[in-house]
Amino acid sequence: QVHLVESGGGLVQAGGSLRLSCAASGTTRGINALGWYRQAPGRQRELVAVITSAVTTNYADSVKGRFTISRDNVMTTTYLQMNSLKAEDTAGYYCKAGRRTFGKYYDYWGQGTKVTVSA
């Protein structure tokens, strides 16, 4: 099992910045992808950014140029630097870890951290 804990959410004015962190614990060996997703009230959860063990990254079009995902060297911590925040970035932000072991792939989710951007 992998346990994920997010932190860093809060209230910020439009144009401001926040940095989210996600720490993984438990059986972290085999984690090969860490990602951030968000879910606004009444909307489906959507991908924000993902980073792999090969340090490849992928971003939602809506955050390209504003958000940056990074990780530590051992794939146990990921960060999401969010700049130029907009009201539409308001959502719960969730960390996800993808772990491959014995030929199977497992996804693990954190409990989320709330980001509120005031216009």
C-alpha positions as a LaTeX table, in Angstrom:
\begin{tabular}{lrrr}
\hline
Residue & $x$ (\AA) & $y$ (\AA) & $z$ (\AA) \\
\hline
Gln1 & 0.00 & 0.00 & 0.00 \\
Val2 & 1.01 & 3.59 & $-0.67$ \\
His3 & $-0.21$ & 6.41 & 1.52 \\
Leu4 & $-0.27$ & 9.90 & 0.02 \\
Val5 & $-0.61$ & 13.14 & 1.94 \\
Glu6 & $-1.09$ & 16.46 & 0.19 \\
Ser7 & $-0.39$ & 19.87 & 1.68 \\
Gly8 & $-0.06$ & 23.48 & 0.63 \\
Gly9 & $-3.59$ & 24.35 & $-0.38$ \\
Gly10 & $-5.32$ & 27.49 & 0.74 \\
Leu11 & $-6.89$ & 30.76 & $-0.26$ \\
Val12 & $-5.06$ & 33.04 & $-2.67$ \\
Gln13 & $-5.96$ & 36.02 & $-4.79$ \\
Ala14 & $-6.07$ & 35.75 & $-8.55$ \\
Gly15 & $-2.60$ & 36.20 & $-9.97$ \\
Gly16 & $-0.99$ & 34.72 & $-6.90$ \\
Ser17 & 0.95 & 31.53 & $-6.38$ \\
Leu18 & 0.75 & 28.38 & $-4.32$ \\
Arg19 & 2.96 & 25.35 & $-4.02$ \\
Leu20 & 1.40 & 21.99 & $-3.34$ \\
Ser21 & 3.32 & 19.06 & $-1.95$ \\
Cys22 & 2.50 & 15.37 & $-1.87$ \\
Ala23 & 4.45 & 12.91 & 0.24 \\
Ala24 & 4.23 & 9.17 & $-0.33$ \\
Ser25 & 4.89 & 6.58 & 2.34 \\
Gly26 & 4.47 & 2.85 & 2.72 \\
Thr27 & 5.52 & 0.54 & $-0.11$ \\
Thr28 & 6.87 & 3.20 & $-2.43$ \\
Arg29 & 9.21 & 0.98 & $-4.39$ \\
Gly30 & 7.93 & 0.67 & $-7.92$ \\
Ile31 & 6.22 & 4.06 & $-8.10$ \\
Asn32 & 6.84 & 5.22 & $-11.65$ \\
Ala33 & 4.41 & 8.09 & $-11.99$ \\
Leu34 & 3.18 & 10.88 & $-9.73$ \\
Gly35 & 0.42 & 13.18 & $-10.76$ \\
Trp36 & $-1.91$ & 15.94 & $-9.71$ \\
Tyr37 & $-5.60$ & 15.97 & $-10.50$ \\
Arg38 & $-8.28$ & 18.43 & $-9.54$ \\
Gln39 & $-12.00$ & 18.38 & $-9.10$ \\
Ala40 & $-14.19$ & 21.44 & $-8.92$ \\
Pro41 & $-17.71$ & 21.26 & $-7.46$ \\
Gly42 & $-20.08$ & 19.66 & $-9.93$ \\
Arg43 & $-17.32$ & 18.69 & $-12.32$ \\
Gln44 & $-15.37$ & 15.55 & $-13.05$ \\
Arg45 & $-11.88$ & 15.02 & $-11.77$ \\
Glu46 & $-9.32$ & 16.06 & $-14.37$ \\
Leu47 & $-5.62$ & 15.65 & $-14.91$ \\
Val48 & $-3.53$ & 18.69 & $-14.07$ \\
Ala49 & 0.01 & 17.38 & $-14.44$ \\
Val50 & 1.96 & 14.16 & $-14.23$ \\
Ile51 & 5.64 & 13.32 & $-13.95$ \\
Thr52 & 7.24 & 9.96 & $-14.50$ \\
Ser53 & 10.32 & 8.20 & $-13.19$ \\
Ala54 & 11.91 & 9.08 & $-16.53$ \\
Val55 & 11.22 & 12.73 & $-15.68$ \\
Thr56 & 8.80 & 13.17 & $-18.53$ \\
Thr57 & 5.95 & 15.54 & $-17.81$ \\
Asn58 & 2.50 & 16.17 & $-19.16$ \\
Tyr59 & 0.19 & 19.08 & $-18.43$ \\
Ala60 & $-3.40$ & 19.97 & $-19.04$ \\
Asp61 & $-3.65$ & 22.69 & $-21.66$ \\
Ser62 & $-5.35$ & 24.96 & $-19.16$ \\
Val63 & $-2.29$ & 25.07 & $-16.89$ \\
Lys64 & 0.58 & 24.98 & $-19.37$ \\
Gly65 & 2.98 & 27.82 & $-18.76$ \\
Arg66 & 1.56 & 28.50 & $-15.31$ \\
Phe67 & 2.01 & 25.26 & $-13.36$ \\
Thr68 & 5.17 & 23.21 & $-12.92$ \\
Ile69 & 5.33 & 19.68 & $-11.59$ \\
Ser70 & 8.50 & 18.30 & $-10.04$ \\
Arg71 & 9.56 & 15.40 & $-7.86$ \\
Asp72 & 12.37 & 14.19 & $-5.65$ \\
Asn73 & 14.95 & 11.67 & $-6.83$ \\
Val74 & 13.28 & 8.66 & $-5.23$ \\
Met75 & 9.72 & 9.24 & $-6.40$ \\
Thr76 & 8.30 & 9.76 & $-2.94$ \\
Thr77 & 7.49 & 13.45 & $-3.12$ \\
Thr78 & 5.96 & 15.55 & $-5.83$ \\
Tyr79 & 5.37 & 19.27 & $-5.97$ \\
Leu80 & 3.05 & 21.43 & $-7.99$ \\
Gln81 & 4.10 & 25.05 & $-8.33$ \\
Met82 & 1.08 & 27.05 & $-9.37$ \\
Asn83 & 1.62 & 30.59 & $-10.63$ \\
Ser84 & $-0.71$ & 33.17 & $-12.13$ \\
Leu85 & $-3.65$ & 31.48 & $-10.49$ \\
Lys86 & $-7.12$ & 32.09 & $-11.83$ \\
Ala87 & $-10.54$ & 31.76 & $-10.27$ \\
Glu88 & $-11.15$ & 28.72 & $-12.48$ \\
Asp89 & $-8.25$ & 26.94 & $-10.79$ \\
Thr90 & $-10.38$ & 26.69 & $-7.66$ \\
Ala91 & $-10.79$ & 23.00 & $-6.87$ \\
Gly92 & $-9.76$ & 20.16 & $-4.66$ \\
Tyr93 & $-6.32$ & 18.99 & $-5.75$ \\
Tyr94 & $-5.50$ & 15.32 & $-5.46$ \\
Cys95 & $-2.21$ & 13.50 & $-5.72$ \\
Lys96 & $-2.01$ & 10.16 & $-7.46$ \\
Ala97 & 0.79 & 7.62 & $-7.51$ \\
Gly98 & 1.11 & 4.87 & $-10.06$ \\
Arg99 & 3.02 & 1.83 & $-8.96$ \\
Arg100 & 4.00 & $-1.24$ & $-10.94$ \\
Thr101 & 4.80 & $-4.44$ & $-9.13$ \\
Phe102 & 4.91 & $-8.05$ & $-10.30$ \\
Gly103 & 3.49 & $-7.06$ & $-13.66$ \\
Lys104 & 0.46 & $-5.30$ & $-12.23$ \\
Tyr105 & $-0.26$ & $-1.60$ & $-12.02$ \\
Tyr106 & $-1.88$ & 0.08 & $-9.06$ \\
Asp107 & $-3.14$ & 3.61 & $-8.53$ \\
Tyr108 & $-3.20$ & 5.30 & $-5.14$ \\
Trp109 & $-4.90$ & 8.57 & $-4.24$ \\
Gly110 & $-4.44$ & 11.12 & $-1.54$ \\
Gln111 & $-7.25$ & 12.79 & 0.38 \\
Gly112 & $-6.80$ & 16.08 & $-1.43$ \\
Thr113 & $-6.07$ & 19.68 & $-0.55$ \\
Lys114 & $-8.37$ & 22.56 & $-1.32$ \\
Val115 & $-7.30$ & 25.52 & $-3.43$ \\
Thr116 & $-9.50$ & 28.59 & $-3.56$ \\
Val117 & $-8.63$ & 31.47 & $-5.85$ \\
Ser118 & $-10.54$ & 34.68 & $-5.24$ \\
Ala119 & $-11.24$ & 36.87 & $-8.23$ \\
\hline
\end{tabular}
